[in-house]
Coordinates of C-alpha atoms in Angstrom, one line a residue:
Chain C
M1 CA 160.0 153.9 53.1
N2 CA 158.3 156.7 55.0
I3 CA 160.0 160.0 55.7
L4 CA 159.1 162.3 58.5
C5 CA 159.8 166.0 58.2
V6 CA 159.7 167.9 61.5
I7 CA 158.8 171.5 61.0
R8 CA 158.5 174.5 63.2
Q9 CA 156.8 177.8 62.8
V10 CA 159.0 180.7 63.8
P11 CA 158.9 184.5 63.5
D12 CA 160.2 185.9 60.2
G13 CA 163.8 186.8 60.7
E14 CA 163.1 190.5 60.0
A15 CA 160.0 190.6 62.2
K16 CA 160.0 193.1 65.1
L17 CA 159.9 191.3 68.4
R18 CA 158.5 192.5 71.7
I19 CA 158.3 191.2 75.2
N20 CA 155.1 190.8 77.1
N21 CA 155.0 189.3 80.6
S22 CA 158.7 188.3 80.4
K23 CA 158.0 186.3 77.2
V24 CA 158.4 187.0 73.5
D25 CA 155.0 187.9 72.4
L26 CA 154.3 186.7 68.8
E27 CA 150.8 188.1 68.6
G28 CA 150.5 189.9 65.3
V29 CA 154.1 188.9 64.2
T30 CA 154.6 187.3 60.8
V31 CA 155.4 183.7 61.3
I32 CA 156.8 181.3 58.7
M33 CA 158.1 177.8 58.4
D34 CA 161.6 177.7 59.8
G35 CA 163.9 178.1 56.8
M36 CA 166.2 175.3 58.0
D37 CA 163.2 172.9 58.2
E38 CA 162.2 173.8 54.7
Y39 CA 165.4 172.3 53.3
G40 CA 164.3 169.0 54.9
V41 CA 160.9 169.0 53.3
E42 CA 162.5 169.8 49.9
Q43 CA 165.1 167.1 50.3
A44 CA 162.5 164.5 51.1
L45 CA 160.7 165.5 47.9
R46 CA 163.9 165.3 45.9
L47 CA 164.7 161.8 47.2
R48 CA 161.3 160.7 45.9
E49 CA 161.8 162.5 42.6
S50 CA 165.3 160.9 42.2
G51 CA 163.6 157.5 42.1
A52 CA 164.0 156.3 45.7
S53 CA 161.0 154.3 46.9
V54 CA 159.5 156.8 49.1
E55 CA 156.0 155.8 50.1
Q56 CA 154.9 158.7 52.2
I57 CA 156.3 162.0 53.2
I58 CA 154.8 162.9 56.5
V59 CA 155.0 166.3 58.2
L60 CA 155.0 166.8 61.9
A61 CA 154.5 170.1 63.8
V62 CA 154.1 170.6 67.5
G63 CA 152.7 174.0 68.5
P64 CA 149.7 176.3 68.6
A65 CA 146.8 176.3 66.1
R66 CA 148.4 178.7 63.8
N67 CA 151.2 176.2 63.0
E68 CA 148.6 175.0 60.4
D69 CA 149.9 177.7 58.0
A70 CA 153.4 176.2 58.0
I71 CA 152.0 172.7 57.7
R72 CA 149.9 173.7 54.7
T73 CA 153.0 175.2 53.1
A74 CA 154.8 171.9 53.5
L75 CA 151.8 170.0 52.1
A76 CA 151.7 172.4 49.2
M77 CA 155.4 171.8 48.5
G78 CA 154.4 168.2 48.0
A79 CA 154.4 166.3 51.4
D80 CA 151.6 163.7 51.5
R81 CA 150.0 164.2 54.9
A82 CA 150.6 165.9 58.2
I83 CA 150.2 165.5 61.9
H84 CA 149.7 168.5 64.1
V85 CA 150.1 168.1 67.9
E86 CA 148.3 171.1 69.0
T87 CA 149.6 172.8 72.1
S88 CA 150.4 176.2 73.4
E89 CA 152.6 174.7 76.1
Y90 CA 156.4 175.4 76.0
L91 CA 158.2 172.2 75.2
D92 CA 162.0 172.3 75.1
P93 CA 163.8 170.3 72.4
I94 CA 164.6 167.4 74.7
A95 CA 161.0 167.0 75.7
L96 CA 159.8 167.6 72.1
S97 CA 162.1 164.8 70.9
K98 CA 159.9 162.3 72.8
I99 CA 157.0 163.2 70.6
V100 CA 159.0 163.0 67.4
A101 CA 160.4 159.6 68.3
Q102 CA 157.0 158.3 69.1
V103 CA 155.5 159.5 65.9
A104 CA 158.4 158.1 63.9
Q105 CA 157.8 154.7 65.4
E106 CA 154.0 154.8 65.0
E107 CA 154.4 155.9 61.4
N108 CA 157.1 153.3 60.6
V109 CA 159.5 156.0 59.4
S110 CA 163.1 155.2 58.5
L111 CA 164.3 158.7 57.7
I112 CA 163.7 162.0 59.7
F113 CA 164.6 165.5 58.5
T114 CA 164.7 168.5 60.8
G115 CA 166.5 171.8 60.7
G116 CA 170.1 172.2 61.9
Q117 CA 169.2 175.1 64.2
Q118 CA 165.8 176.4 65.2
S119 CA 165.6 180.1 64.6
D120 CA 163.3 180.8 67.6
W121 CA 165.1 178.8 70.3
D122 CA 168.5 179.0 68.6
S123 CA 168.7 175.3 69.5
Q124 CA 170.4 172.5 67.7
A125 CA 169.3 169.7 70.1
L126 CA 166.2 168.2 68.4
G127 CA 167.9 166.0 65.8
A128 CA 170.4 164.5 68.2
S129 CA 168.0 164.0 71.1
T130 CA 165.4 162.3 68.8
A131 CA 168.2 160.1 67.4
E132 CA 169.1 159.0 70.9
R133 CA 165.6 158.2 71.8
L134 CA 165.3 156.0 68.8
S135 CA 168.9 154.6 69.1
W136 CA 169.5 155.8 65.6
P137 CA 172.5 157.6 64.1
Q138 CA 172.2 161.2 63.2
V139 CA 174.1 163.5 60.9
T140 CA 173.9 167.2 61.6
W141 CA 174.4 170.3 59.5
T142 CA 174.1 168.3 56.2
N143 CA 174.6 170.2 53.0
A144 CA 174.7 167.4 50.4
L145 CA 172.7 164.2 50.5
E146 CA 171.9 161.3 48.2
L147 CA 170.4 157.8 48.8
S148 CA 171.8 154.7 47.2
G149 CA 169.9 151.6 48.3
E150 CA 169.6 151.8 52.1
T151 CA 172.7 154.0 52.5
L152 CA 172.7 157.8 52.7
K153 CA 175.8 159.5 51.4
G154 CA 176.6 163.2 51.8
K155 CA 178.6 166.0 53.3
H156 CA 178.1 167.9 56.5
D157 CA 179.8 170.6 58.5
I158 CA 181.9 169.6 61.6
D159 CA 184.0 171.5 64.1
E160 CA 187.1 171.6 62.0
G161 CA 185.6 172.0 58.6
A162 CA 183.5 169.5 56.5
E163 CA 183.2 165.8 56.3
T164 CA 181.8 163.3 53.8
F165 CA 179.9 160.5 55.4
E166 CA 177.9 157.3 54.8
V167 CA 175.2 156.1 57.1
D168 CA 172.6 153.3 56.8
L169 CA 168.9 153.8 57.3
P170 CA 167.2 154.4 59.6
A171 CA 168.8 157.8 60.4
I172 CA 168.1 161.4 61.3
I173 CA 169.5 164.2 59.1
T174 CA 169.6 167.8 60.2
T175 CA 169.5 170.2 57.3
Q176 CA 170.9 173.6 56.5
Q177 CA 171.4 176.2 53.8
G178 CA 173.3 174.9 50.8
L179 CA 171.5 171.5 50.8
N180 CA 169.0 172.5 48.1
D181 CA 166.8 175.4 46.9
P182 CA 163.4 174.9 48.4
R183 CA 160.6 175.1 45.8
Y184 CA 157.7 177.6 46.1
P185 CA 154.3 176.0 46.3
T186 CA 152.3 176.6 43.1
L187 CA 148.7 177.7 43.2
P188 CA 147.4 174.3 42.0
N189 CA 149.4 172.6 44.7
I190 CA 148.2 175.0 47.3
M191 CA 144.7 174.1 46.3
K192 CA 145.5 170.4 46.4
A193 CA 147.1 170.7 49.8
K194 CA 143.8 171.8 51.3
K195 CA 142.5 168.4 50.6
K196 CA 145.4 166.5 52.1
E197 CA 145.1 164.8 55.5
L198 CA 146.0 166.9 58.5
R199 CA 145.5 164.9 61.6
K200 CA 145.1 166.8 64.8
D201 CA 146.6 165.2 67.9
T202 CA 146.7 166.2 71.5
L203 CA 149.7 166.5 73.8
D204 CA 148.3 164.1 76.5
R205 CA 148.8 161.1 74.2
Y206 CA 152.5 161.5 74.4
G207 CA 153.1 161.9 78.2
V208 CA 155.5 164.7 77.7
Q209 CA 156.4 167.7 79.8
A210 CA 159.0 170.4 79.6
K211 CA 162.4 169.5 81.1
I212 CA 163.3 173.1 81.7
R213 CA 161.3 176.1 82.9
H214 CA 161.3 179.4 81.0
V215 CA 162.1 182.2 83.5
S216 CA 162.4 185.4 81.4
S217 CA 163.1 186.9 78.0
N218 CA 164.7 190.2 77.2
I219 CA 165.2 192.0 73.9
Q220 CA 168.9 192.4 73.3
V221 CA 169.5 195.6 71.6
K222 CA 173.0 197.0 72.2
E223 CA 172.9 200.7 71.6
R224 CA 175.2 201.5 68.7
A225 CA 176.8 204.8 68.2
G226 CA 175.7 204.9 64.6
K227 CA 178.2 207.5 63.4
L228 CA 178.2 207.6 59.6
I229 CA 181.0 209.0 57.6
D230 CA 180.6 210.2 54.0
G231 CA 183.0 208.2 51.8
K232 CA 183.1 210.5 48.8
D233 CA 186.6 211.5 49.8
P234 CA 188.1 208.0 50.6
Q235 CA 191.3 209.3 52.2
A236 CA 189.5 211.6 54.6
A237 CA 186.9 209.0 55.4
A238 CA 189.6 206.4 56.2
A239 CA 191.5 208.9 58.4
Q240 CA 188.3 209.8 60.3
L241 CA 187.4 206.1 60.8
L242 CA 190.9 205.2 62.1
E243 CA 190.8 208.2 64.4
L244 CA 187.5 206.9 65.9
L245 CA 188.9 203.4 66.3
R246 CA 192.1 204.7 67.9
N247 CA 190.8 207.3 70.2
E248 CA 187.1 206.6 70.9
A249 CA 186.8 202.8 70.7
K250 CA 190.5 202.3 71.5
V251 CA 190.6 199.0 69.6
I252 CA 193.7 199.8 67.5
S253 CA 196.9 201.5 68.6
Chain T
M1 CA 180.6 166.4 91.3
I2 CA 180.7 168.8 88.4
L3 CA 181.9 167.0 85.3
L4 CA 183.3 168.9 82.4
V5 CA 184.3 167.4 79.1
A6 CA 187.6 168.9 78.2
D7 CA 188.3 169.3 74.4
H8 CA 191.9 169.4 73.4
N9 CA 194.0 169.8 70.3
N10 CA 197.7 169.2 69.6
G11 CA 198.3 167.8 73.1
K12 CA 196.8 170.8 74.9
P13 CA 193.5 171.6 76.5
S14 CA 191.5 173.8 74.2
K15 CA 190.6 177.4 75.2
M16 CA 187.0 176.2 75.5
A17 CA 188.1 173.6 78.0
L18 CA 189.6 176.2 80.2
E19 CA 186.5 178.4 79.8
L20 CA 184.4 175.4 81.1
V21 CA 186.7 175.2 84.1
Q22 CA 186.0 178.9 84.9
A23 CA 182.2 178.3 84.4
A24 CA 182.5 175.3 86.9
R25 CA 184.4 177.5 89.4
D26 CA 181.9 180.3 89.2
L27 CA 179.1 177.9 89.6
G28 CA 180.4 176.9 93.0
R29 CA 178.3 173.8 93.3
E30 CA 179.4 171.1 95.7
G31 CA 181.8 168.3 94.9
P32 CA 185.1 168.2 93.0
I33 CA 185.5 169.8 89.6
T34 CA 186.3 166.9 87.4
A35 CA 187.5 167.0 83.8
L36 CA 187.0 164.2 81.5
V37 CA 189.4 163.8 78.5
L38 CA 188.5 161.6 75.6
G39 CA 190.9 160.6 72.9
Q40 CA 194.3 159.0 72.4
N41 CA 197.8 159.7 73.7
L42 CA 196.5 162.0 76.4
T43 CA 199.3 162.2 78.8
A44 CA 200.3 165.8 78.0
V45 CA 196.7 167.0 78.0
A46 CA 195.9 165.3 81.3
N47 CA 199.0 166.6 83.0
E48 CA 198.2 170.2 81.9
L49 CA 194.5 169.9 82.9
S50 CA 195.4 168.6 86.3
Q51 CA 196.8 172.1 87.0
Y52 CA 193.3 173.5 86.7
V53 CA 190.9 170.9 88.3
E54 CA 190.7 168.6 91.3
Q55 CA 190.3 165.4 89.2
V56 CA 191.1 164.5 85.7
L57 CA 189.5 161.3 84.3
V58 CA 191.4 160.0 81.3
A59 CA 189.8 157.8 78.7
D60 CA 192.7 156.9 76.4
L61 CA 191.2 154.5 73.9
P62 CA 191.6 153.9 70.1
Q63 CA 187.8 154.1 69.6
L64 CA 188.1 157.7 70.9
A65 CA 190.7 158.8 68.4
N66 CA 188.0 160.7 66.4
Y67 CA 184.9 162.4 67.6
N68 CA 181.7 160.6 67.0
P69 CA 178.3 161.6 68.6
E70 CA 177.1 158.1 69.6
I71 CA 180.5 157.2 71.2
W72 CA 181.0 160.5 72.9
A73 CA 177.5 160.4 74.4
A74 CA 178.0 156.9 75.7
A75 CA 181.3 157.8 77.3
V76 CA 180.1 160.9 79.0
T77 CA 177.0 159.2 80.2
Q78 CA 178.9 156.3 81.8
I79 CA 181.3 158.6 83.6
A80 CA 178.5 160.9 84.7
Q81 CA 176.5 158.0 86.2
E82 CA 179.5 156.4 87.8
G83 CA 180.7 159.6 89.3
E84 CA 177.2 160.7 90.3
A85 CA 177.7 164.0 88.6
H86 CA 174.9 166.6 89.2
T87 CA 176.2 169.1 86.6
I88 CA 177.7 168.1 83.3
L89 CA 179.4 170.9 81.3
V90 CA 180.2 170.6 77.6
G91 CA 181.6 173.2 75.3
A92 CA 178.9 174.3 72.8
S93 CA 180.8 173.6 69.6
R94 CA 179.0 171.9 66.8
S95 CA 180.0 168.5 68.2
G96 CA 179.3 169.5 71.8
R97 CA 175.8 170.6 71.0
E98 CA 175.2 167.4 69.3
Y99 CA 176.4 164.8 71.8
S100 CA 175.2 166.9 74.9
A101 CA 171.6 166.4 73.6
R102 CA 172.2 162.7 73.4
V103 CA 173.6 162.6 77.0
A104 CA 170.6 164.5 78.3
V105 CA 168.3 161.9 76.8
K106 CA 170.4 159.0 78.2
L107 CA 170.4 160.5 81.7
D108 CA 166.7 161.6 81.4
A109 CA 168.1 165.0 82.3
P110 CA 167.3 168.6 81.1
L111 CA 169.6 170.4 78.8
L112 CA 170.5 174.0 79.2
E113 CA 171.9 174.6 75.7
D114 CA 174.5 177.1 74.5
V115 CA 174.4 179.2 77.6
I116 CA 176.4 182.4 78.0
K117 CA 176.0 182.2 81.8
V118 CA 175.0 179.4 84.2
Q119 CA 174.4 179.9 87.9
D120 CA 173.0 178.2 90.9
Q121 CA 169.9 179.7 92.3
G122 CA 169.0 178.1 95.6
G123 CA 169.8 174.6 94.2
A124 CA 168.2 175.1 90.8
L125 CA 170.4 175.8 87.8
Q126 CA 169.7 178.8 85.7
G127 CA 171.1 179.2 82.2
T128 CA 171.1 182.4 80.1
K129 CA 171.1 181.9 76.4
Y130 CA 170.4 183.8 73.2
A131 CA 167.3 183.1 71.2
Y132 CA 165.6 184.4 68.1
L133 CA 168.8 184.6 66.1
A134 CA 170.5 186.2 69.1
R135 CA 168.0 189.1 69.2
V136 CA 166.7 188.0 72.6
T137 CA 168.3 186.7 75.8
E138 CA 166.3 184.1 77.7
V139 CA 166.8 182.5 81.1
Y140 CA 165.8 178.9 81.6
E141 CA 165.8 176.9 84.8
S142 CA 166.4 173.3 85.7
S143 CA 165.4 171.9 89.1
A144 CA 166.4 168.3 88.2
P145 CA 169.0 166.4 90.2
V146 CA 171.2 166.1 87.1
T147 CA 171.5 168.8 84.4
V148 CA 173.5 168.9 81.2
V149 CA 174.8 172.3 80.2
S150 CA 176.5 173.3 77.0
V151 CA 178.4 176.6 77.3
K152 CA 178.9 179.0 74.4
P153 CA 182.6 179.3 73.5
G154 CA 184.0 182.7 74.6
A155 CA 181.3 183.3 77.2
Y156 CA 183.7 182.8 80.1
N157 CA 187.3 183.8 80.4
P158 CA 189.7 180.9 80.4
A159 CA 190.6 179.8 83.9
S160 CA 194.0 180.2 85.5
P161 CA 195.9 177.3 87.0
A162 CA 194.6 176.3 90.4
G163 CA 197.9 176.2 92.3
S164 CA 197.9 172.6 93.3
A165 CA 197.9 169.6 90.9
G166 CA 194.7 167.5 90.7
E167 CA 194.6 163.7 90.7
Q168 CA 194.5 161.7 87.5
Y169 CA 192.6 158.5 87.0
D170 CA 192.4 156.2 84.0
V171 CA 188.8 155.2 83.3
E172 CA 187.4 152.2 81.5
L173 CA 184.4 152.5 79.2
E174 CA 182.1 150.2 77.3
L175 CA 181.6 151.9 74.0
P176 CA 179.1 151.2 71.2
T177 CA 180.1 150.9 67.6
S178 CA 179.2 153.9 65.5
R179 CA 176.9 153.5 62.6
T180 CA 178.1 156.6 60.7
R181 CA 181.2 156.2 58.6
S182 CA 183.3 159.2 57.9
T183 CA 184.6 158.9 54.3
G184 CA 186.8 162.0 54.3
K185 CA 187.4 165.3 56.0
V186 CA 188.3 168.7 54.8
I187 CA 190.1 170.4 57.6
E188 CA 190.3 174.1 57.2
K189 CA 193.6 175.6 58.3
T190 CA 194.5 179.2 58.5
T191 CA 197.8 180.9 59.3
R192 CA 195.9 183.9 60.6
V193 CA 194.7 184.4 64.1
P194 CA 191.6 182.1 64.5
L195 CA 188.3 184.0 64.0
T196 CA 186.9 183.2 67.4
E197 CA 190.0 184.4 69.2
A198 CA 190.8 187.5 67.2
D199 CA 190.4 191.0 68.7
I200 CA 189.6 192.4 65.3
V201 CA 187.6 190.6 62.7
I202 CA 187.3 191.9 59.1
T203 CA 184.5 190.3 57.1
G204 CA 183.8 190.6 53.5
G205 CA 180.4 190.2 51.8
R206 CA 179.2 189.8 48.3
G207 CA 179.8 193.5 47.7
V208 CA 183.5 192.9 47.6
G209 CA 182.9 191.6 44.1
S210 CA 185.4 188.8 43.5
P211 CA 187.7 186.3 45.2
E212 CA 190.7 188.4 43.9
N213 CA 189.3 191.6 45.5
F214 CA 188.7 189.6 48.7
S215 CA 192.4 188.7 48.8
S216 CA 193.7 192.1 48.1
L217 CA 191.2 194.2 50.1
I218 CA 190.0 192.1 53.0
E219 CA 193.2 190.2 53.6
G220 CA 195.2 193.3 52.8
L221 CA 193.5 195.3 55.6
A222 CA 193.5 192.3 57.9
D223 CA 197.3 192.0 57.5
N224 CA 197.8 195.6 58.5
L225 CA 195.6 195.3 61.5
G226 CA 196.6 191.8 62.7
A227 CA 192.9 190.8 62.3
G228 CA 191.1 187.5 61.6
V229 CA 189.2 187.2 58.3
G230 CA 185.5 186.4 58.1
A231 CA 183.1 185.9 55.2
T232 CA 179.4 185.9 54.8
R233 CA 177.3 182.9 53.7
A234 CA 176.9 184.3 50.2
V235 CA 180.7 184.6 49.8
V236 CA 181.2 181.1 51.0
D237 CA 178.4 179.7 48.9
A238 CA 180.0 181.4 45.9
G239 CA 183.2 179.5 46.6
W240 CA 185.3 182.6 47.2
R241 CA 186.2 181.6 50.7
P242 CA 186.3 178.4 52.8
Y243 CA 183.5 177.5 55.1
G244 CA 185.8 177.9 58.2
E245 CA 185.7 181.7 57.7
Q246 CA 181.9 181.9 57.6
V247 CA 180.3 184.1 60.3
G248 CA 176.6 183.9 61.0
Q249 CA 173.8 181.5 62.0
T250 CA 175.2 178.6 60.0
G251 CA 178.8 179.6 60.6
K252 CA 180.9 180.8 63.5
T253 CA 179.8 183.2 66.2
V254 CA 182.3 185.8 67.0
A255 CA 182.4 188.7 69.5
P256 CA 185.7 190.6 68.9
K257 CA 186.5 194.1 70.2
A258 CA 186.0 195.4 66.7
Y259 CA 184.1 193.8 63.8
I260 CA 184.6 195.4 60.5
A261 CA 182.0 194.4 57.9
I262 CA 182.9 195.3 54.3
G263 CA 180.4 195.0 51.5
V264 CA 178.1 193.2 53.9
S265 CA 174.3 194.1 53.8
G266 CA 173.6 192.7 57.3
A267 CA 171.0 190.0 57.0
V268 CA 169.7 188.9 60.4
Q269 CA 171.3 185.5 60.0
H270 CA 174.6 187.2 59.7
L271 CA 173.9 189.6 62.6
S272 CA 173.2 186.7 64.8
G273 CA 176.8 185.6 64.4
M274 CA 178.5 188.9 65.1
G275 CA 176.0 191.1 66.8
K276 CA 177.7 190.8 70.2
S277 CA 180.9 192.4 69.0
K278 CA 182.0 195.3 71.1
Y279 CA 182.3 197.7 68.2
I280 CA 180.8 197.2 64.8
V281 CA 182.1 199.1 61.7
A282 CA 180.5 198.9 58.3
V283 CA 181.6 200.0 54.9
N284 CA 178.9 199.9 52.3
K285 CA 177.8 202.1 49.4
D286 CA 174.1 201.6 50.2
P287 CA 173.2 204.0 53.0
E288 CA 170.0 201.9 53.5
A289 CA 171.9 198.6 54.2
P290 CA 170.6 197.1 57.4
I291 CA 174.2 196.7 58.7
F292 CA 174.4 200.5 59.3
K293 CA 171.5 200.2 61.8
N294 CA 173.7 197.9 63.8
A295 CA 177.0 199.7 63.4
D296 CA 178.9 202.1 65.7
Y297 CA 180.8 203.5 62.8
G298 CA 180.1 203.4 59.2
I299 CA 181.5 204.7 55.9
V300 CA 178.9 205.2 53.2
G301 CA 181.0 204.8 50.1
D302 CA 182.6 202.7 47.5
L303 CA 184.6 200.0 49.2
H304 CA 186.9 199.7 46.2
Q305 CA 188.1 203.2 47.0
V306 CA 187.7 203.3 50.8
I307 CA 189.5 200.1 51.6
P308 CA 192.6 200.9 49.6
A309 CA 192.7 204.2 51.5
L310 CA 192.4 202.3 54.8
I311 CA 195.1 199.9 53.7
E312 CA 197.3 202.8 52.8
A313 CA 196.6 204.6 56.1
T314 CA 197.3 201.5 58.2
R315 CA 200.5 200.5 56.4
K316 CA 203.2 199.9 58.9

C-alpha cells in the first residue's frame, strides 16, 4: 500500500510573531515542520519497519517555496518521495482538503496521516474534511496505532476521555503527541534525501479556491502585572500572594 | 434558519448547547433558531431545550446512541438541507470540530472553525478565532449562502430561557453505517468542579515531582480553594494524572478567573490552553521559567515549601 503524509510548515512555537498589513508576517521567522505532522511521518515509517507491506511513503505539502525545507526533513526521516503544490495563496483547510483528496486518489493511497491540530491556523479540520471528500472513515487525535492485515487498531482521545478503535483501510488518521517519538534525520539520510524525487505542482491543476476570506490578524498579548514575590520565606510569600488574590484580583474571598 | 446542534448529557442540554443558543441570538440572522438534538431517549432534553429556542428537532434513534463522525455529519447535513439552514452552529468540542468539517464538505460550504465570536456584517458572516497557538486572533469571513460555524466552548455566556416554549418535531433520517468500530472507552470522571467550568484552576507540572506530591500539594490546595485540577502534558504522559485533566494544545482549553500554575515551566503549547485566563499565578523555583513572563503574580521559590504554606494559610 501507499501512505500519504500531509505536512505543513509553521513558525517555531517560540518564534516571535509580528503583524504586517493585517497579516502575520513570517518573513525572517524560523519555520519548521508542524510537530503534529511529524508524528504522522514517523508512524508511516514505523508501519513499514514493523513489516507492513508499505510500497511508498509519499509526502505532500501545499504552500510557498520555502516549504521545501520541511519536505526535505520528511524525506530525510525516510519518506520515499514528495509532492509540493507551490502557492502563496491562502487556502483554508476545507479548500486544502480538495487537493489532499485528489492526490490521494491519483497516488492510489490507502492511508493518510496528518496532524491533529495545525499550529499556525489552530485548525483541526483537514483530516475530517479530506475523509469526507474521499468517503473514508477518519480517526482523530490518535496516540497509539498498529496495523494487522487491512485493519488499523489503536487508541485516540475523544470528548469524554479515550477510546480504543478498529478501522479498516482506507482511512485517515490524525496524529498527536504520545503516538511516537519522531526520529532525527541522520547526516547520511539528509544527503540521500537530496536525491529523492520532489515533484513540483501548481495550484491550477486542482481547481481549488479558499472558502473563507482572511480579514485581519492581531497579536494577542494580554498585559500581565508580572508581580514577583521572593519565596525564601514561604509563609510570608503565601500571605502576600493570597492578599493580592483577595484584594487586587478579587478572585478569592 | 439558524440550525444549532445541541449536545446533551444526563438528560439535560450541555452548557455548550446553551452557549450556542446565545451565539445564535446575538447573531440576529433571519429565520427561527432551531436546535437539533441527536441521540436516544431525548424527551427531557427536548423539553428543556424548547424553553430556549423556537424549534427543537428531535432525532431519537438507536444509531445515534453514541457519537460517530460519519453518522453525525450525515444527520446534520440532511437536516440543514431540508430546513434550508443558512447558518449551522456546532460546539467546538473534539467531536464538534471533527464532524463540522465533514458537514462543510457535504454542503460545499465554508467552515468558520472554533470561533470566539461570530457576527453578521452586511450579510457576510465574520468569525474571530485564535491562531498560532492562541498567540494571534484572526478574523475570517464567509460570503457563502450557507456557512458552518464551530463555536469555542466558553466563548459565549449560556442563554437564559426565552419565556415561551418552542415547538418540537420528530425528524426522520437516513443514516450511513459507520466504518469505525469502538472497542472500548475510558471515560474520565471527576468529583471536582469540571476544569472548563471552574473559576479557579490549579495546575501542576513536572516540577511537582511525583504523583504523591501532586495529590497532597495540588489537590490539597484545590480542596481549600474549591478549584478544578489541571495537569501539563508531561505530567499526563508520565502517568501521574488522567488525560482529562490535561491543559494545553492537545488537552483542554480553560479560561478561569484565576489560573495557578505550580511547577509549570510554561511551554507555548501549554500557554495556548490557558493563556486567556483572567489572572495567571505561577509558582516556580526557576526565575527564568517562561511562565513568569505570562503571569500576573508569581512566587519564585521551592513549591515544596510554598504550597504547604499556601495550604496552611487557606485552611478553612
